[in-house]
Coordinates of C-alpha atoms and ligand atoms in Angstrom, one line a residue:
M1340 CA 145.1 116.7 68.2
R1341 CA 142.7 115.7 65.6
L1342 CA 139.6 115.1 67.6
L1343 CA 140.1 118.3 69.6
V1344 CA 140.2 120.6 66.7
S1345 CA 137.8 119.5 64.0
A1346 CA 134.1 120.0 64.4
C1347 CA 131.8 118.3 62.1
A1348 CA 128.2 118.0 61.2
L1349 CA 127.9 114.8 63.2
T1350 CA 128.4 116.5 66.5
V1351 CA 127.6 120.1 65.9
L1352 CA 125.1 120.5 63.2
S1353 CA 122.6 117.9 64.1
A1354 CA 120.8 117.2 67.2
C1355 CA 117.9 114.9 68.1
S1356 CA 115.4 114.2 65.4
Q1357 CA 112.0 115.5 65.8
Y1358 CA 109.0 115.6 63.5
S1359 CA 107.8 118.9 62.2
T1360 CA 105.6 120.0 59.3
A1361 CA 107.2 120.1 55.9
P1362 CA 108.0 123.6 54.5
Q1363 CA 107.6 124.4 50.9
S1364 CA 110.7 123.5 48.9
S1365 CA 112.1 126.4 47.1
L1366 CA 115.7 126.1 46.0
T1367 CA 116.8 129.6 45.4
A1368 CA 120.1 128.5 44.0
P1369 CA 120.6 126.8 40.6
E1370 CA 120.1 123.1 40.3
F1371 CA 123.2 121.4 41.7
N1372 CA 124.2 118.2 40.1
E1373 CA 123.6 115.5 42.7
A1374 CA 125.2 112.7 40.7
R1375 CA 128.3 114.7 40.2
F1376 CA 128.4 115.8 43.9
R1377 CA 128.1 112.1 44.9
Q1378 CA 130.8 111.1 42.5
D1379 CA 133.2 113.6 43.9
I1380 CA 132.6 112.4 47.5
Q1381 CA 132.9 108.8 46.4
T1382 CA 136.2 109.3 44.6
L1383 CA 137.9 111.5 47.2
S1384 CA 136.9 109.0 50.0
S1385 CA 137.8 105.9 48.0
D1386 CA 140.5 103.6 49.4
K1387 CA 142.7 104.7 46.5
F1388 CA 143.1 108.1 48.2
E1389 CA 144.3 106.5 51.4
G1390 CA 142.4 108.8 53.8
R1391 CA 144.0 111.9 52.4
A1392 CA 146.7 112.6 55.1
P1393 CA 148.9 115.6 54.4
T1394 CA 152.3 114.9 52.7
T1395 CA 151.3 111.4 51.6
H1396 CA 150.6 109.7 48.3
G1397 CA 146.9 110.3 49.1
E1398 CA 147.6 114.1 49.1
T1399 CA 149.2 113.9 45.6
L1400 CA 146.1 112.2 44.2
T1401 CA 143.8 114.7 46.0
L1402 CA 145.7 117.8 44.7
D1403 CA 145.6 116.4 41.2
Y1404 CA 141.9 115.6 41.4
L1405 CA 140.9 119.0 42.8
S1406 CA 143.2 121.1 40.4
K1407 CA 141.7 119.3 37.4
A1408 CA 138.1 119.7 38.7
F1409 CA 138.6 123.5 39.2
A1410 CA 140.3 123.8 35.8
A1411 CA 137.5 121.9 34.1
A1412 CA 135.0 124.2 35.7
G1413 CA 136.8 127.2 34.2
L1414 CA 138.4 128.6 37.3
E1415 CA 141.9 130.0 37.4
G1416 CA 144.8 128.8 39.5
A1417 CA 145.1 131.6 42.1
N1418 CA 148.8 131.3 42.9
G1419 CA 150.2 133.0 39.7
G1420 CA 148.3 130.5 37.6
S1421 CA 149.1 127.5 39.8
Y1422 CA 146.3 125.9 41.8
L1423 CA 148.7 125.0 44.6
Q1424 CA 149.9 127.0 47.6
A1425 CA 152.7 125.3 49.5
V1426 CA 152.2 125.0 53.3
P1427 CA 155.5 124.2 55.0
M1428 CA 154.8 121.7 57.8
V1429 CA 156.8 120.2 60.6
S1430 CA 155.9 117.1 62.4
Y1431 CA 157.0 116.8 66.1
T1432 CA 157.2 113.4 67.8
A1433 CA 157.8 113.2 71.5
S1434 CA 159.3 110.0 72.8
E1435 CA 157.0 107.6 74.7
Q1436 CA 159.7 107.3 77.4
Q1437 CA 159.1 110.4 79.4
Q1438 CA 160.5 111.2 82.9
I1439 CA 158.0 113.6 84.5
S1440 CA 157.5 114.5 88.1
L1441 CA 155.4 117.3 89.4
G1442 CA 155.8 118.3 93.1
G1443 CA 157.8 115.1 93.5
I1444 CA 154.9 113.0 92.3
P1445 CA 155.9 110.7 89.4
M1446 CA 153.6 111.0 86.4
T1447 CA 153.1 108.1 84.0
Y1448 CA 153.0 109.1 80.3
R1449 CA 149.6 108.6 78.7
K1450 CA 148.0 107.4 81.9
D1451 CA 148.4 110.6 84.0
I1452 CA 149.9 113.1 81.6
V1453 CA 150.7 113.8 78.0
M1454 CA 153.5 116.2 77.1
G1455 CA 155.1 117.4 73.9
S1456 CA 157.3 120.2 72.6
R1457 CA 156.7 122.3 69.5
H1458 CA 160.4 123.1 69.2
D1459 CA 163.1 121.6 67.0
T1460 CA 165.0 120.2 70.0
K1461 CA 166.3 116.7 70.3
Q1462 CA 166.0 116.6 74.1
V1463 CA 163.7 118.4 76.5
D1464 CA 165.3 118.7 79.9
I1465 CA 163.5 120.9 82.5
K1466 CA 164.8 120.9 86.0
N1467 CA 163.1 122.3 89.1
A1468 CA 160.8 124.7 87.3
P1469 CA 158.3 126.4 89.6
L1470 CA 154.6 125.5 89.0
V1471 CA 152.0 128.4 89.1
F1472 CA 148.3 127.9 89.0
V1473 CA 146.8 130.6 86.7
G1474 CA 143.1 129.8 86.9
Y1475 CA 141.7 129.7 83.4
G1476 CA 144.9 131.3 82.0
I1477 CA 143.0 134.1 80.4
N1478 CA 144.1 137.7 79.5
A1479 CA 141.0 139.3 78.0
P1480 CA 140.9 143.1 78.3
E1481 CA 137.3 143.3 76.9
Y1482 CA 136.1 141.2 79.8
S1483 CA 138.4 143.0 82.2
W1484 CA 140.0 139.7 83.1
N1485 CA 143.7 138.9 83.5
D1486 CA 144.8 135.8 85.4
Y1487 CA 148.4 136.7 84.8
Q1488 CA 148.2 140.2 86.3
G1489 CA 151.4 140.9 88.2
V1490 CA 153.0 137.5 87.8
D1491 CA 156.3 136.9 86.1
M1492 CA 156.1 133.6 84.3
K1493 CA 159.7 133.4 83.0
G1494 CA 161.2 130.0 83.8
K1495 CA 157.8 128.8 85.3
I1496 CA 155.2 126.4 84.2
A1497 CA 151.5 127.5 84.1
V1498 CA 148.9 125.1 85.4
I1499 CA 145.6 126.0 83.7
L1500 CA 141.9 125.1 83.9
V1501 CA 140.1 124.1 80.6
N1502 CA 137.1 126.2 79.2
D1503 CA 136.3 129.7 80.6
P1504 CA 134.5 131.2 83.7
G1505 CA 131.2 131.5 81.7
F1506 CA 131.0 127.7 81.6
A1507 CA 131.4 127.4 85.3
L1508 CA 129.1 130.2 86.2
P1509 CA 126.7 130.5 83.2
D1510 CA 124.3 132.9 84.9
S1511 CA 127.0 135.3 86.2
G1512 CA 127.2 137.3 83.0
K1513 CA 130.9 136.4 82.8
F1514 CA 132.3 135.9 79.3
D1515 CA 129.6 134.5 76.9
G1516 CA 127.7 132.4 79.5
K1517 CA 127.6 128.7 78.7
A1518 CA 128.8 129.3 75.1
M1519 CA 132.6 128.8 74.9
T1520 CA 134.7 131.8 73.9
Y1521 CA 138.0 131.4 72.3
Y1522 CA 139.5 131.9 75.7
G1523 CA 138.2 128.5 76.6
R1524 CA 140.0 126.6 73.9
W1525 CA 143.2 124.7 74.7
T1526 CA 145.0 126.4 71.7
Y1527 CA 144.4 129.8 73.4
K1528 CA 145.8 128.6 76.7
Y1529 CA 149.2 127.7 75.2
E1530 CA 149.2 130.8 73.1
E1531 CA 148.7 133.0 76.1
A1532 CA 151.1 131.2 78.3
S1533 CA 153.7 131.7 75.5
R1534 CA 152.9 135.4 75.3
Q1535 CA 153.4 135.6 79.1
G1536 CA 156.9 134.1 78.6
A1537 CA 156.2 130.9 80.5
L1538 CA 158.5 127.9 80.1
G1539 CA 155.7 125.5 79.9
A1540 CA 151.9 125.1 80.2
I1541 CA 149.8 122.2 81.5
I1542 CA 146.1 122.0 81.2
I1543 CA 144.0 120.2 83.8
H1544 CA 141.7 117.8 82.0
D1545 CA 138.1 117.7 83.1
T1546 CA 135.6 115.9 81.0
K1547 CA 132.6 118.2 81.3
P1548 CA 134.3 121.6 80.5
A1549 CA 136.6 119.9 78.0
A1550 CA 133.6 118.2 76.3
Y1551 CA 135.7 115.1 75.7
P1552 CA 137.1 112.3 77.9
W1553 CA 140.8 111.7 78.7
S1554 CA 141.0 109.0 76.1
V1555 CA 140.6 111.7 73.4
V1556 CA 143.4 113.7 74.9
E1557 CA 145.6 110.7 75.1
N1558 CA 145.0 109.6 71.5
S1559 CA 145.3 113.0 70.0
W1560 CA 148.4 114.1 71.8
T1561 CA 150.6 111.1 71.4
G1562 CA 152.5 110.2 68.2
A1563 CA 153.4 112.6 65.5
Q1564 CA 152.0 116.1 65.8
Q1565 CA 151.9 118.1 62.6
D1566 CA 152.2 121.9 62.8
L1567 CA 153.1 124.9 60.7
V1568 CA 156.7 126.0 60.3
L1569 CA 156.4 129.4 62.1
D1570 CA 158.5 132.5 61.7
K1571 CA 161.5 132.5 64.1
K1572 CA 160.1 135.1 66.5
T1573 CA 156.8 133.3 67.0
Q1574 CA 158.5 130.0 67.2
D1575 CA 161.1 131.2 69.8
S1576 CA 158.4 132.7 72.0
R1577 CA 156.5 129.4 72.3
V1578 CA 156.4 127.5 75.6
Q1579 CA 159.0 124.7 75.7
V1580 CA 156.5 122.1 76.7
E1581 CA 152.8 121.8 76.5
G1582 CA 150.7 119.1 78.0
W1583 CA 147.6 117.9 79.8
I1584 CA 147.2 116.3 83.2
T1585 CA 144.3 114.2 84.5
K1586 CA 142.1 115.7 87.1
D1587 CA 143.1 112.9 89.6
K1588 CA 146.8 113.7 89.4
A1589 CA 146.1 117.4 89.5
N1590 CA 144.2 116.9 92.7
A1591 CA 147.2 115.0 94.1
L1592 CA 149.6 117.8 93.1
F1593 CA 147.4 120.5 94.7
E1594 CA 147.1 118.5 97.9
K1595 CA 150.8 118.2 98.0
A1596 CA 150.9 122.0 97.8
G1597 CA 148.5 122.2 100.7
L1598 CA 145.8 123.5 98.4
S1599 CA 142.4 122.4 97.2
L1600 CA 141.9 122.3 93.4
A1601 CA 138.1 122.3 93.9
T1602 CA 138.3 125.5 96.0
L1603 CA 140.7 127.2 93.6
T1604 CA 138.5 126.2 90.6
D1605 CA 135.6 128.0 92.2
R1606 CA 137.7 131.0 92.9
A1607 CA 139.0 131.0 89.4
A1608 CA 135.5 131.3 87.9
S1609 CA 134.5 134.3 90.0
S1610 CA 137.6 136.4 89.6
P1611 CA 141.1 136.3 88.0
V1612 CA 143.5 134.3 90.1
H1613 CA 147.1 133.0 90.2
V1614 CA 148.7 131.1 93.0
A1615 CA 152.3 129.8 93.2
L1616 CA 152.1 126.1 94.1
E1617 CA 155.6 126.2 95.7
Q1618 CA 156.2 122.9 93.9
E1619 CA 158.5 122.1 91.1
A1620 CA 158.4 120.3 87.8
N1621 CA 161.0 118.0 86.4
I1622 CA 160.5 117.0 82.8
A1623 CA 162.7 115.0 80.4
F1624 CA 162.0 113.4 77.1
A1625 CA 163.5 113.0 73.6
N1626 CA 161.9 114.9 70.7
K1627 CA 162.1 114.7 66.9
A1628 CA 161.2 117.3 64.2
E1629 CA 160.6 116.4 60.5
Y1630 CA 159.9 118.8 57.7
A1631 CA 157.7 118.5 54.6
N1632 CA 155.5 120.7 52.4
S1633 CA 151.7 120.1 52.1
Y1634 CA 149.5 122.2 49.8
N1635 CA 146.3 124.2 49.8
V1636 CA 144.4 124.2 46.5
V1637 CA 143.3 127.7 45.6
A1638 CA 141.2 128.5 42.5
T1639 CA 139.5 131.8 41.6
L1640 CA 136.7 133.1 39.4
P1641 CA 137.5 136.8 38.8
G1642 CA 134.8 139.3 39.2
T1643 CA 134.0 142.2 36.8
S1644 CA 134.1 145.6 38.4
A1645 CA 135.6 144.8 41.8
N1646 CA 137.7 141.8 41.0
D1647 CA 140.3 142.7 43.7
E1648 CA 137.7 142.0 46.3
H1649 CA 137.2 138.3 47.2
I1650 CA 134.6 136.1 48.8
L1651 CA 136.2 132.9 50.0
F1652 CA 134.8 129.4 50.2
T1653 CA 136.9 127.0 52.3
A1654 CA 136.7 123.2 52.9
H1655 CA 139.5 121.0 54.2
W1656 CA 140.5 118.3 51.8
D1657 CA 142.6 116.4 54.3
H1658 CA 141.6 113.7 56.7
I1659 CA 143.4 111.2 59.0
G1660 CA 145.1 108.8 56.6
I1661 CA 146.0 105.2 57.4
D1662 CA 146.7 103.6 60.7
P1663 CA 148.9 100.5 60.0
S1664 CA 148.6 99.4 63.6
R1665 CA 144.9 98.7 63.3
E1666 CA 143.4 95.3 62.8
G1667 CA 141.1 95.0 59.7
D1668 CA 140.2 98.3 57.9
Q1669 CA 143.1 100.7 58.4
I1670 CA 141.9 103.6 56.1
Y1671 CA 140.2 106.6 57.5
N1672 CA 138.3 107.5 54.3
G1673 CA 136.7 110.7 55.7
A1674 CA 133.8 110.6 53.3
L1675 CA 131.6 112.9 55.4
D1676 CA 134.6 114.6 57.0
N1677 CA 135.4 116.2 54.6
A1678 CA 135.1 114.7 51.1
S1679 CA 131.5 116.0 51.3
G1680 CA 132.5 119.6 52.0
T1681 CA 135.2 119.5 49.4
A1682 CA 132.8 118.2 46.9
G1683 CA 130.4 120.9 48.0
I1684 CA 132.8 123.8 47.1
L1685 CA 133.5 122.1 43.8
E1686 CA 129.8 122.1 43.0
I1687 CA 129.4 125.8 44.1
A1688 CA 132.4 126.7 42.0
R1689 CA 130.9 125.0 38.9
Q1690 CA 127.6 126.9 39.3
F1691 CA 129.2 130.3 39.7
A1692 CA 131.4 129.6 36.7
L1693 CA 128.4 128.5 34.7
Q1694 CA 126.4 131.6 35.5
A1695 CA 129.3 133.8 34.6
K1696 CA 129.6 132.0 31.3
N1697 CA 125.9 132.4 30.7
G1698 CA 126.1 136.2 31.0
S1699 CA 125.6 136.7 34.8
P1700 CA 129.2 137.3 36.1
L1701 CA 129.6 138.7 39.6
K1702 CA 131.1 142.1 40.5
R1703 CA 133.5 140.6 43.1
S1704 CA 135.7 137.6 42.7
I1705 CA 134.9 134.3 44.2
T1706 CA 137.8 132.2 45.5
F1707 CA 137.9 128.6 46.6
V1708 CA 140.5 127.3 49.1
A1709 CA 140.6 123.6 49.7
T1710 CA 142.7 123.5 52.8
T1711 CA 145.2 121.0 54.1
G1712 CA 145.9 120.0 57.7
E1713 CA 142.6 121.0 59.2
E1714 CA 142.6 117.8 61.3
Q1715 CA 146.0 118.6 62.8
G1716 CA 145.0 122.1 63.9
L1717 CA 143.5 124.2 61.1
L1718 CA 147.0 124.3 59.6
G1719 CA 146.2 125.1 55.9
S1720 CA 143.7 127.8 56.8
R1721 CA 146.0 129.3 59.4
Y1722 CA 148.8 129.4 56.8
Y1723 CA 146.5 131.0 54.2
A1724 CA 145.2 133.6 56.6
A1725 CA 148.8 134.5 57.6
N1726 CA 150.0 134.3 53.9
P1727 CA 146.9 135.2 51.9
I1728 CA 147.1 135.0 48.1
Y1729 CA 144.7 137.9 48.1
P1730 CA 145.0 140.5 50.9
L1731 CA 142.7 139.9 53.9
D1732 CA 141.6 143.6 53.8
K1733 CA 140.2 142.8 50.4
T1734 CA 138.7 139.6 51.6
V1735 CA 135.0 140.3 52.2
A1736 CA 133.8 137.1 53.8
V1737 CA 134.5 133.4 54.3
F1738 CA 132.0 130.5 53.9
N1739 CA 133.3 127.3 55.4
L1740 CA 132.0 123.8 54.6
D1741 CA 133.0 120.9 56.9
S1742 CA 130.9 117.8 56.7
T1743 CA 127.6 118.3 54.9
N1744 CA 124.2 117.1 56.0
I1745 CA 123.6 113.4 55.2
Y1746 CA 120.3 113.2 57.1
G1747 CA 117.9 114.7 54.6
R1748 CA 116.1 118.0 54.4
T1749 CA 115.5 120.1 57.5
S1750 CA 113.1 122.9 58.3
D1751 CA 115.8 124.7 60.2
Y1752 CA 119.3 125.8 59.5
T1753 CA 122.1 125.8 62.0
V1754 CA 124.6 128.6 62.3
V1755 CA 127.5 127.6 64.5
G1756 CA 128.5 130.4 66.8
K1757 CA 125.3 132.3 65.9
G1758 CA 125.4 136.0 66.9
K1759 CA 128.9 136.7 65.9
S1760 CA 128.8 138.5 62.6
E1761 CA 126.6 140.5 60.2
L1762 CA 127.5 137.9 57.6
E1763 CA 124.7 135.8 59.2
N1764 CA 122.2 138.2 57.8
Y1765 CA 123.1 137.1 54.3
L1766 CA 122.6 133.5 55.3
A1767 CA 119.3 134.4 57.0
N1768 CA 117.9 136.0 53.8
A1769 CA 118.8 132.9 51.8
V1770 CA 117.4 130.6 54.4
K1771 CA 114.2 132.5 54.5
A1772 CA 113.7 132.1 50.8
Q1773 CA 113.8 128.3 51.4
N1774 CA 111.1 128.7 54.1
R1775 CA 113.5 127.5 56.8
A1776 CA 114.5 129.1 60.1
V1777 CA 118.0 130.0 61.3
V1778 CA 118.9 128.4 64.7
A1779 CA 122.0 128.3 66.9
E1780 CA 123.9 125.0 67.3
S1781 CA 122.6 122.8 70.1
R1782 CA 125.8 122.8 72.2
P1783 CA 127.6 126.1 72.0
E1784 CA 129.6 125.2 75.1
S1785 CA 131.7 122.7 73.1
G1786 CA 133.2 125.6 71.1
G1787 CA 132.2 124.5 67.6
F1788 CA 133.0 128.0 66.2
F1789 CA 136.7 127.5 67.0
R1790 CA 137.0 124.1 65.6
S1791 CA 137.1 124.4 61.8
D1792 CA 138.8 126.5 59.1
H1793 CA 136.6 129.6 59.2
F1794 CA 138.1 130.4 62.7
S1795 CA 141.5 131.0 61.2
F1796 CA 140.0 134.0 59.4
A1797 CA 137.9 135.1 62.3
K1798 CA 141.2 135.5 64.2
F1799 CA 142.1 138.2 61.7
G1800 CA 138.6 139.9 61.9
V1801 CA 137.4 138.6 58.5
P1802 CA 133.7 137.6 58.9
A1803 CA 133.5 133.9 58.5
V1804 CA 130.6 131.5 58.9
F1805 CA 130.2 127.8 59.5
A1806 CA 126.6 126.8 58.9
G1807 CA 124.3 124.2 57.5
G1808 CA 122.1 121.3 58.5
G1809 CA 119.5 121.5 61.2
S1810 CA 117.8 119.3 63.8
Q1811 CA 114.3 119.3 62.5
P1812 CA 113.6 116.8 59.6
V1813 CA 111.0 118.2 57.2
D1814 CA 108.6 115.3 57.5
E1815 CA 108.0 112.0 59.2
A1816 CA 109.7 109.9 56.5
T1817 CA 112.8 112.1 56.7
A1818 CA 112.7 111.8 60.5
K1819 CA 112.6 108.0 60.3
Y1820 CA 115.4 108.0 57.7
K1821 CA 117.5 110.2 59.9
A1822 CA 117.1 108.0 62.9
D1823 CA 118.1 104.9 60.8
M1824 CA 121.1 106.7 59.2
K1825 CA 122.3 108.0 62.6
E1826 CA 122.3 104.4 63.8
K1827 CA 124.2 103.1 60.8
F1828 CA 126.7 105.9 61.1
K1829 CA 127.1 105.8 64.8
G1830 CA 130.7 106.0 66.1
C1831 CA 132.0 106.9 62.6
Y1832 CA 133.2 110.4 63.4
H1833 CA 136.9 110.3 62.9
N1834 CA 136.7 106.5 62.5
V1835 CA 137.4 104.1 59.6
C1836 CA 133.6 103.7 59.0
D1837 CA 133.3 107.3 57.8
E1838 CA 132.8 105.9 54.3
Y1839 CA 130.6 106.9 51.4
R1840 CA 127.1 105.4 51.4
A1841 CA 124.9 105.3 48.3
D1842 CA 121.8 105.5 50.6
W1843 CA 122.8 108.9 52.0
D1844 CA 120.0 111.4 51.5
L1845 CA 121.9 114.5 50.2
S1846 CA 118.8 116.6 49.4
G1847 CA 119.4 118.7 52.6
A1848 CA 123.1 119.1 51.8
L1849 CA 122.1 120.5 48.3
E1850 CA 119.7 123.0 49.9
D1851 CA 122.5 124.1 52.2
L1852 CA 124.8 124.6 49.3
G1853 CA 122.0 126.8 47.9
V1854 CA 122.1 129.0 51.0
Y1855 CA 125.8 129.6 50.7
F1856 CA 125.6 130.1 47.0
Q1857 CA 122.8 132.7 47.3
A1858 CA 124.3 134.5 50.3
A1859 CA 127.7 134.8 48.5
K1860 CA 126.0 135.9 45.2
V1861 CA 124.2 138.8 47.0
L1862 CA 127.4 139.8 48.7
A1863 CA 129.4 139.5 45.5
N1864 CA 127.2 141.9 43.7
S1865 CA 127.1 144.5 46.5
N1866 CA 129.6 146.9 48.0
D1867 CA 128.9 145.6 51.5
W1868 CA 131.6 144.9 54.1
P1869 CA 129.9 143.0 56.9
G1870 CA 131.8 142.8 60.2
Y1871 CA 131.6 141.1 63.6
Y1872 CA 129.2 142.5 66.1
P1873 CA 130.5 144.8 68.8
G1874 CA 131.2 142.9 72.0
T1875 CA 132.4 139.8 70.2
E1876 CA 136.0 138.7 70.4
F1877 CA 136.7 139.7 66.8
H1878 CA 134.9 143.0 66.4
S1879 CA 137.9 145.3 67.2
L1880 CA 140.0 143.5 64.6
R1881 CA 137.9 144.8 61.8
P1882 CA 134.7 146.7 62.4
A1883 CA 132.1 146.6 59.7
K1884 CA 132.1 149.1 56.9
T1885 CA 128.6 148.6 55.6
A1886 CA 126.3 145.6 55.6
V1887 CA 122.7 144.6 54.8
K1888 CA 120.4 144.6 57.9
Ligands
ZN2185 ZN1 136.3 118.2 59.4

């Protein structure tokens, strides 16, 4: 699932390079130590760390490195003195030998369909389960939309379109137009099908609304799938099987049912829909579950007068690890993704600690969570949000770093999912002090806001931001450098060539660290409780108490 869940600067925070006039440089934050920042990135992404996969030797080295770095900076271990929070994980592996037929049409594993089970069961054996098309598979009261209205999904398998009606009809005022809402994410589709009591859920792949080709689905959904060990009730209510089917095979299935997928897709965008296909699914495959703990690293710098209130910085320390089946280089070093963000929170931690030591402590506490398992589905952050060391109702805000800017300084500053929360105002003020302009990401339809660790907190109504970088280089020289570096780094997202380079221009990344630092500092010395804007998916979960305008 890696490629599907993790968004990074490469794809989200940077668009085409364009020349613009250079703004005045004005770092509002203290001088970050670039050499030390580079050293951290280089060490964490070195071959010795083996690509930092959860539950491997690479994890042991990473935990040790980060714990020591936080301790050296003067931060406390947040978990009763320890820097580690155990995250119980389970790894599910579905057999490659799968017998699947839908509507009597045999489906070839990988080529036509991918299927797995997030249950600790040795054998999945589903016989003659009715298939029900449920449109986009959305139940969203705030949009007055329920594709499941009046249908009993017990014992049945939901067949679901990817993305949301706003993508199909951007000018209709439905959902958030072209920008993907959480209802468009595949994770939501399975969650909702589970809440509806369905036996299984199959998403119809379509490259445009999914924003990635079938090959990504195939690579991400085959082999071991790491997940959190859930409480029994949540676990039991999950669908037995979850999968994806190619559009070609879905077309064939709908034809078999005497229906047109194209027509139904149109209908599903204009109003909620469900249609029994009057066809059955037969699914059989062997399954394996293996258990192991991974760890979040959590360090805190206690505040003075309001030290029970916390501002969080998150960055995932994990990456993909080693693939022994590869020819040549087998190590996914993850230098940009996300040794850079991890090094970023270390640098911010050091600066806050230094200022506190030099007589400028903050009123509120600042807490750093280096998360595990982001690449496997935001696992570490999901675990922390469900089992917080400091209560979420005392957690003021979350600043997430996932892949810093390596393309030099920009005159703009990208906020992913812009328009969601009042927390953006604190960023905007800090950005303004750097004479830069806040902009939205270039492709909100790909759902970047839901694809890194901040989202795990948004789901609980805690204001969380994912921001940095921009698309406008500050001058011609930077634009040229950016074009060159883009070429050198082409194809390296989630690939073995995501390695540290001494010729990276990190000046833009350091400015971005300054924005987070300054925004958090203002918030940490205030009594403000920013919230999500009314009308967004998360507002009702925790309305704002007070915030700067
Ligand atoms: Zn990442």
